[in-house]
mmCIF file of N, CA and C in Angstrom:
data_model
loop_
_atom_site.group_PDB
_atom_site.id
_atom_site.type_symbol
_atom_site.label_atom_id
_atom_site.label_comp_id
_atom_site.label_asym_id
_atom_site.label_seq_id
_atom_site.Cartn_x
_atom_site.Cartn_y
_atom_site.Cartn_z
ATOM 1 N N MET A 59 -8.864 43.119 -9.256
ATOM 2 C CA MET A 59 -7.491 42.632 -9.461
ATOM 3 C C MET A 59 -7.359 41.945 -10.818
ATOM 4 N N LYS A 60 -6.236 42.179 -11.437
ATOM 5 C CA LYS A 60 -5.991 41.556 -12.734
ATOM 6 C C LYS A 60 -5.638 40.087 -12.543
ATOM 7 N N GLU A 61 -6.084 39.246 -13.472
ATOM 8 C CA GLU A 61 -5.757 37.830 -13.339
ATOM 9 C C GLU A 61 -4.301 37.604 -13.699
ATOM 10 N N ALA A 62 -3.610 36.865 -12.877
ATOM 11 C CA ALA A 62 -2.183 36.627 -13.106
ATOM 12 C C ALA A 62 -1.995 35.661 -14.259
ATOM 13 N N PRO A 63 -1.023 35.938 -15.110
ATOM 14 C CA PRO A 63 -0.761 35.011 -16.216
ATOM 15 C C PRO A 63 -0.181 33.704 -15.707
ATOM 16 N N LEU A 64 -0.373 32.674 -16.480
ATOM 17 C CA LEU A 64 0.148 31.372 -16.079
ATOM 18 C C LEU A 64 1.665 31.384 -16.128
ATOM 19 N N CYS A 65 2.261 30.960 -15.046
ATOM 20 C CA CYS A 65 3.722 30.929 -15.007
ATOM 21 C C CYS A 65 4.213 29.818 -15.934
ATOM 22 N N SER A 66 5.329 30.070 -16.582
ATOM 23 C CA SER A 66 5.815 29.092 -17.562
ATOM 24 C C SER A 66 6.382 27.845 -16.897
ATOM 25 N N THR A 67 6.854 28.002 -15.654
ATOM 26 C CA THR A 67 7.441 26.836 -14.985
ATOM 27 C C THR A 67 6.457 26.249 -13.995
ATOM 28 N N VAL A 68 6.471 24.962 -13.899
ATOM 29 C CA VAL A 68 5.603 24.288 -12.939
ATOM 30 C C VAL A 68 6.341 24.246 -11.613
ATOM 31 N N ILE A 69 5.663 24.668 -10.553
ATOM 32 C CA ILE A 69 6.308 24.696 -9.243
ATOM 33 C C ILE A 69 6.547 23.268 -8.762
ATOM 34 N N ALA A 70 7.706 23.075 -8.136
ATOM 35 C CA ALA A 70 8.171 21.734 -7.806
ATOM 36 C C ALA A 70 7.229 20.965 -6.886
ATOM 37 N N TYR A 71 6.598 21.646 -5.930
ATOM 38 C CA TYR A 71 5.820 20.894 -4.948
ATOM 39 C C TYR A 71 4.499 20.392 -5.492
ATOM 40 N N CYS A 72 4.081 20.900 -6.623
ATOM 41 C CA CYS A 72 2.800 20.470 -7.162
ATOM 42 C C CYS A 72 2.947 20.128 -8.637
ATOM 43 N N PRO A 73 3.411 18.937 -8.943
ATOM 44 C CA PRO A 73 3.717 18.591 -10.326
ATOM 45 C C PRO A 73 2.487 18.470 -11.213
ATOM 46 N N ARG A 74 1.318 18.192 -10.640
ATOM 47 C CA ARG A 74 0.153 17.942 -11.473
ATOM 48 C C ARG A 74 -0.436 19.219 -12.067
ATOM 49 N N THR A 75 -0.531 20.273 -11.229
ATOM 50 C CA THR A 75 -1.179 21.484 -11.735
ATOM 51 C C THR A 75 -0.235 22.661 -11.670
ATOM 52 N N PRO A 76 -0.006 23.345 -12.785
ATOM 53 C CA PRO A 76 0.826 24.538 -12.743
ATOM 54 C C PRO A 76 0.104 25.635 -11.966
ATOM 55 N N GLN A 77 0.779 26.267 -11.019
ATOM 56 C CA GLN A 77 0.157 27.310 -10.207
ATOM 57 C C GLN A 77 0.015 28.581 -11.026
ATOM 58 N N ILE A 78 -1.080 29.278 -10.811
ATOM 59 C CA ILE A 78 -1.240 30.566 -11.460
ATOM 60 C C ILE A 78 -0.684 31.620 -10.518
ATOM 61 N N HIS A 79 0.387 32.254 -10.892
ATOM 62 C CA HIS A 79 0.916 33.366 -10.102
ATOM 63 C C HIS A 79 1.698 34.304 -11.012
ATOM 64 N N PRO A 80 1.832 35.574 -10.596
ATOM 65 C CA PRO A 80 2.513 36.532 -11.458
ATOM 66 C C PRO A 80 3.937 36.094 -11.763
ATOM 67 N N PRO A 81 4.430 36.396 -12.959
ATOM 68 C CA PRO A 81 5.766 35.975 -13.335
ATOM 69 C C PRO A 81 6.825 36.660 -12.481
ATOM 70 N N GLY A 82 8.013 36.099 -12.478
ATOM 71 C CA GLY A 82 9.089 36.684 -11.675
ATOM 72 C C GLY A 82 8.970 36.224 -10.241
ATOM 73 N N ASN A 83 9.269 37.137 -9.318
ATOM 74 C CA ASN A 83 9.302 36.730 -7.921
ATOM 75 C C ASN A 83 8.038 37.122 -7.164
ATOM 76 N N GLY A 84 7.075 37.737 -7.837
ATOM 77 C CA GLY A 84 5.889 38.216 -7.128
ATOM 78 C C GLY A 84 4.876 37.124 -6.888
ATOM 79 N N GLU A 85 5.232 36.153 -6.071
ATOM 80 C CA GLU A 85 4.321 35.041 -5.825
ATOM 81 C C GLU A 85 3.221 35.449 -4.864
ATOM 82 N N THR A 86 2.028 34.945 -5.102
ATOM 83 C CA THR A 86 0.897 35.287 -4.246
ATOM 84 C C THR A 86 1.062 34.623 -2.886
ATOM 85 N N LEU A 87 0.342 35.166 -1.902
ATOM 86 C CA LEU A 87 0.500 34.697 -0.524
ATOM 87 C C LEU A 87 0.235 33.212 -0.366
ATOM 88 N N ASP A 88 -0.853 32.737 -0.972
ATOM 89 C CA ASP A 88 -1.201 31.324 -0.791
ATOM 90 C C ASP A 88 -0.109 30.403 -1.330
ATOM 91 N N VAL A 89 0.553 30.837 -2.410
ATOM 92 C CA VAL A 89 1.631 30.019 -2.970
ATOM 93 C C VAL A 89 2.797 29.973 -1.995
ATOM 94 N N LEU A 90 3.137 31.159 -1.423
ATOM 95 C CA LEU A 90 4.243 31.208 -0.466
ATOM 96 C C LEU A 90 3.947 30.343 0.752
ATOM 97 N N LYS A 91 2.695 30.415 1.228
ATOM 98 C CA LYS A 91 2.309 29.615 2.391
ATOM 99 C C LYS A 91 2.492 28.131 2.103
ATOM 100 N N LYS A 92 2.022 27.721 0.929
ATOM 101 C CA LYS A 92 2.142 26.317 0.556
ATOM 102 C C LYS A 92 3.598 25.895 0.537
ATOM 103 N N LYS A 93 4.439 26.773 -0.026
ATOM 104 C CA LYS A 93 5.868 26.451 -0.114
ATOM 105 C C LYS A 93 6.448 26.241 1.274
ATOM 106 N N LYS A 94 6.059 27.127 2.203
ATOM 107 C CA LYS A 94 6.589 27.038 3.562
ATOM 108 C C LYS A 94 6.184 25.722 4.212
ATOM 109 N N GLU A 95 4.916 25.367 4.027
ATOM 110 C CA GLU A 95 4.417 24.107 4.594
ATOM 111 C C GLU A 95 5.228 22.931 4.087
ATOM 112 N N VAL A 96 5.480 22.946 2.800
ATOM 113 C CA VAL A 96 6.192 21.833 2.188
ATOM 114 C C VAL A 96 7.635 21.795 2.665
ATOM 115 N N GLU A 97 8.261 22.975 2.772
ATOM 116 C CA GLU A 97 9.655 23.023 3.226
ATOM 117 C C GLU A 97 9.783 22.467 4.631
ATOM 118 N N GLY A 98 8.827 22.848 5.499
ATOM 119 C CA GLY A 98 8.904 22.457 6.902
ATOM 120 C C GLY A 98 8.780 20.958 7.111
ATOM 121 N N ARG A 99 8.181 20.281 6.186
ATOM 122 C CA ARG A 99 7.915 18.860 6.360
ATOM 123 C C ARG A 99 9.188 18.029 6.281
ATOM 124 N N GLY A 100 10.093 18.447 5.431
ATOM 125 C CA GLY A 100 11.365 17.730 5.314
ATOM 126 C C GLY A 100 11.166 16.312 4.819
ATOM 127 N N ARG A 101 12.005 15.420 5.305
ATOM 128 C CA ARG A 101 11.959 14.037 4.830
ATOM 129 C C ARG A 101 11.084 13.157 5.709
ATOM 130 N N ARG A 102 10.490 13.771 6.718
ATOM 131 C CA ARG A 102 9.712 12.991 7.672
ATOM 132 C C ARG A 102 8.449 12.423 7.021
ATOM 133 N N GLY A 103 8.150 11.210 7.361
ATOM 134 C CA GLY A 103 6.902 10.599 6.907
ATOM 135 C C GLY A 103 6.876 10.243 5.441
ATOM 136 N N ARG A 104 8.038 10.133 4.843
ATOM 137 C CA ARG A 104 8.041 9.791 3.425
ATOM 138 C C ARG A 104 8.275 8.294 3.261
ATOM 139 N N GLY A 105 7.329 7.629 2.655
ATOM 140 C CA GLY A 105 7.482 6.196 2.375
ATOM 141 C C GLY A 105 7.534 5.317 3.605
ATOM 142 N N ARG A 106 6.969 5.800 4.712
ATOM 143 C CA ARG A 106 7.017 5.015 5.944
ATOM 144 C C ARG A 106 6.181 3.750 5.802
ATOM 145 N N ARG A 107 5.048 3.891 5.128
ATOM 146 C CA ARG A 107 4.154 2.748 4.987
ATOM 147 C C ARG A 107 4.816 1.632 4.198
ATOM 148 N N ARG A 108 5.607 2.050 3.220
ATOM 149 C CA ARG A 108 6.244 1.051 2.375
ATOM 150 C C ARG A 108 7.325 0.294 3.145
ATOM 151 N N ARG A 109 7.954 1.001 4.096
ATOM 152 C CA ARG A 109 9.070 0.397 4.809
ATOM 153 C C ARG A 109 8.628 -0.523 5.942
ATOM 154 N N LYS A 110 7.362 -0.422 6.329
ATOM 155 C CA LYS A 110 6.872 -1.244 7.430
ATOM 156 C C LYS A 110 7.120 -2.710 7.127
ATOM 157 N N ARG A 111 7.628 -3.431 8.121
ATOM 158 C CA ARG A 111 7.934 -4.831 7.882
ATOM 159 C C ARG A 111 6.666 -5.650 7.774
ATOM 160 N N ARG A 112 6.653 -6.529 6.808
ATOM 161 C CA ARG A 112 5.474 -7.374 6.640
ATOM 162 C C ARG A 112 5.468 -8.431 7.732
ATOM 163 N N LYS A 113 4.297 -8.661 8.281
ATOM 164 C CA LYS A 113 4.188 -9.720 9.280
ATOM 165 C C LYS A 113 4.335 -11.046 8.564
ATOM 166 N N GLU A 114 5.176 -11.882 9.140
ATOM 167 C CA GLU A 114 5.373 -13.183 8.498
ATOM 168 C C GLU A 114 4.187 -14.080 8.805
ATOM 169 N N LYS A 115 3.631 -14.622 7.767
ATOM 170 C CA LYS A 115 2.476 -15.486 7.939
ATOM 171 C C LYS A 115 2.937 -16.856 8.401
ATOM 172 N N LYS A 116 2.142 -17.445 9.304
ATOM 173 C CA LYS A 116 2.450 -18.802 9.739
ATOM 174 C C LYS A 116 2.053 -19.751 8.627
ATOM 175 N N LYS A 117 2.942 -20.672 8.329
ATOM 176 C CA LYS A 117 2.635 -21.635 7.280
ATOM 177 C C LYS A 117 1.735 -22.722 7.847
ATOM 178 N N LYS A 118 0.680 -23.033 7.107
ATOM 179 C CA LYS A 118 -0.230 -24.084 7.548
ATOM 180 C C LYS A 118 0.369 -25.432 7.199
ATOM 181 N N LYS A 119 0.219 -26.358 8.141
ATOM 182 C CA LYS A 119 0.710 -27.711 7.875
ATOM 183 C C LYS A 119 -0.269 -28.412 6.953
ATOM 184 N N LYS A 120 0.274 -29.099 5.970
ATOM 185 C CA LYS A 120 -0.586 -29.837 5.050
ATOM 186 C C LYS A 120 -1.038 -31.125 5.717
ATOM 187 N N LYS A 121 -2.318 -31.418 5.567
ATOM 188 C CA LYS A 121 -2.838 -32.656 6.131
ATOM 189 C C LYS A 121 -2.502 -33.798 5.187
ATOM 190 N N LYS A 122 -2.057 -34.893 5.782
ATOM 191 C CA LYS A 122 -1.741 -36.068 4.963
ATOM 192 C C LYS A 122 -3.028 -36.796 4.624
ATOM 193 N N LYS A 123 -3.129 -37.211 3.378
ATOM 194 C CA LYS A 123 -4.310 -37.952 2.960
ATOM 195 C C LYS A 123 -4.184 -39.396 3.430
ATOM 196 N N LYS A 124 -5.292 -39.902 3.963
ATOM 197 C CA LYS A 124 -5.290 -41.294 4.398
ATOM 198 C C LYS A 124 -5.511 -42.181 3.188
ATOM 199 N N LYS A 125 -4.729 -43.242 3.135
ATOM 200 C CA LYS A 125 -4.882 -44.185 2.026
ATOM 201 C C LYS A 125 -6.056 -45.103 2.318
ATOM 202 N N LYS A 126 -6.862 -45.327 1.289
ATOM 203 C CA LYS A 126 -7.999 -46.226 1.453
ATOM 204 C C LYS A 126 -7.509 -47.665 1.354
ATOM 205 N N LYS A 127 -8.033 -48.484 2.266
ATOM 206 C CA LYS A 127 -7.653 -49.897 2.236
ATOM 207 C C LYS A 127 -8.463 -50.601 1.166
ATOM 208 N N LYS A 128 -7.784 -51.430 0.400
ATOM 209 C CA LYS A 128 -8.483 -52.189 -0.634
ATOM 210 C C LYS A 128 -9.152 -53.399 -0.005
ATOM 211 N N LYS A 129 -10.386 -53.651 -0.436
ATOM 212 C CA LYS A 129 -11.102 -54.819 0.077
ATOM 213 C C LYS A 129 -10.628 -56.045 -0.676
ATOM 214 N N LYS A 130 -10.381 -57.095 0.092
ATOM 215 C CA LYS A 130 -9.946 -58.344 -0.542
ATOM 216 C C LYS A 130 -11.159 -59.075 -1.089
ATOM 217 N N LYS A 131 -11.012 -59.581 -2.301
ATOM 218 C CA LYS A 131 -12.111 -60.332 -2.908
ATOM 219 C C LYS A 131 -12.100 -61.758 -2.374
ATOM 220 N N LYS A 132 -13.299 -62.247 -2.062
ATOM 221 C CA LYS A 132 -13.402 -63.625 -1.595
ATOM 222 C C LYS A 132 -13.347 -64.551 -2.788
ATOM 223 N N LYS A 133 -12.595 -65.638 -2.590
ATOM 224 C CA LYS A 133 -12.470 -66.610 -3.679
ATOM 225 C C LYS A 133 -13.732 -67.451 -3.750
ATOM 226 N N LYS A 134 -14.215 -67.648 -4.963
ATOM 227 C CA LYS A 134 -15.399 -68.491 -5.147
ATOM 228 C C LYS A 134 -14.935 -69.899 -5.493
ATOM 229 N N ASN A 135 -15.518 -70.887 -4.805
ATOM 230 C CA ASN A 135 -15.131 -72.274 -5.091
ATOM 231 C C ASN A 135 -16.011 -72.858 -6.178
#
C-alpha cells in the first residue's frame, strides 16, 4: 500500500498530531472509527471534576495564649 500524504488540515478531535490520511474524503477506517467514538461521547463527562464542589474545611479555633504572671519583687529594708 502506498503511504498516504499528510493531510493539510488537522482533524478537530486530535489537535496535537495531524492524522495521516489520504486527501479528500477517503479517510482510513481507523480515522473514521475514532471520529465515531468522539461523536458519540457528546458533552457528557466534560469538566465534571472541575465542577465538583469543594468540601468546606472546618476552621480551627485559635488557642488563646495565657499571660504570664509577673513576680512581685520583695522590698529590701
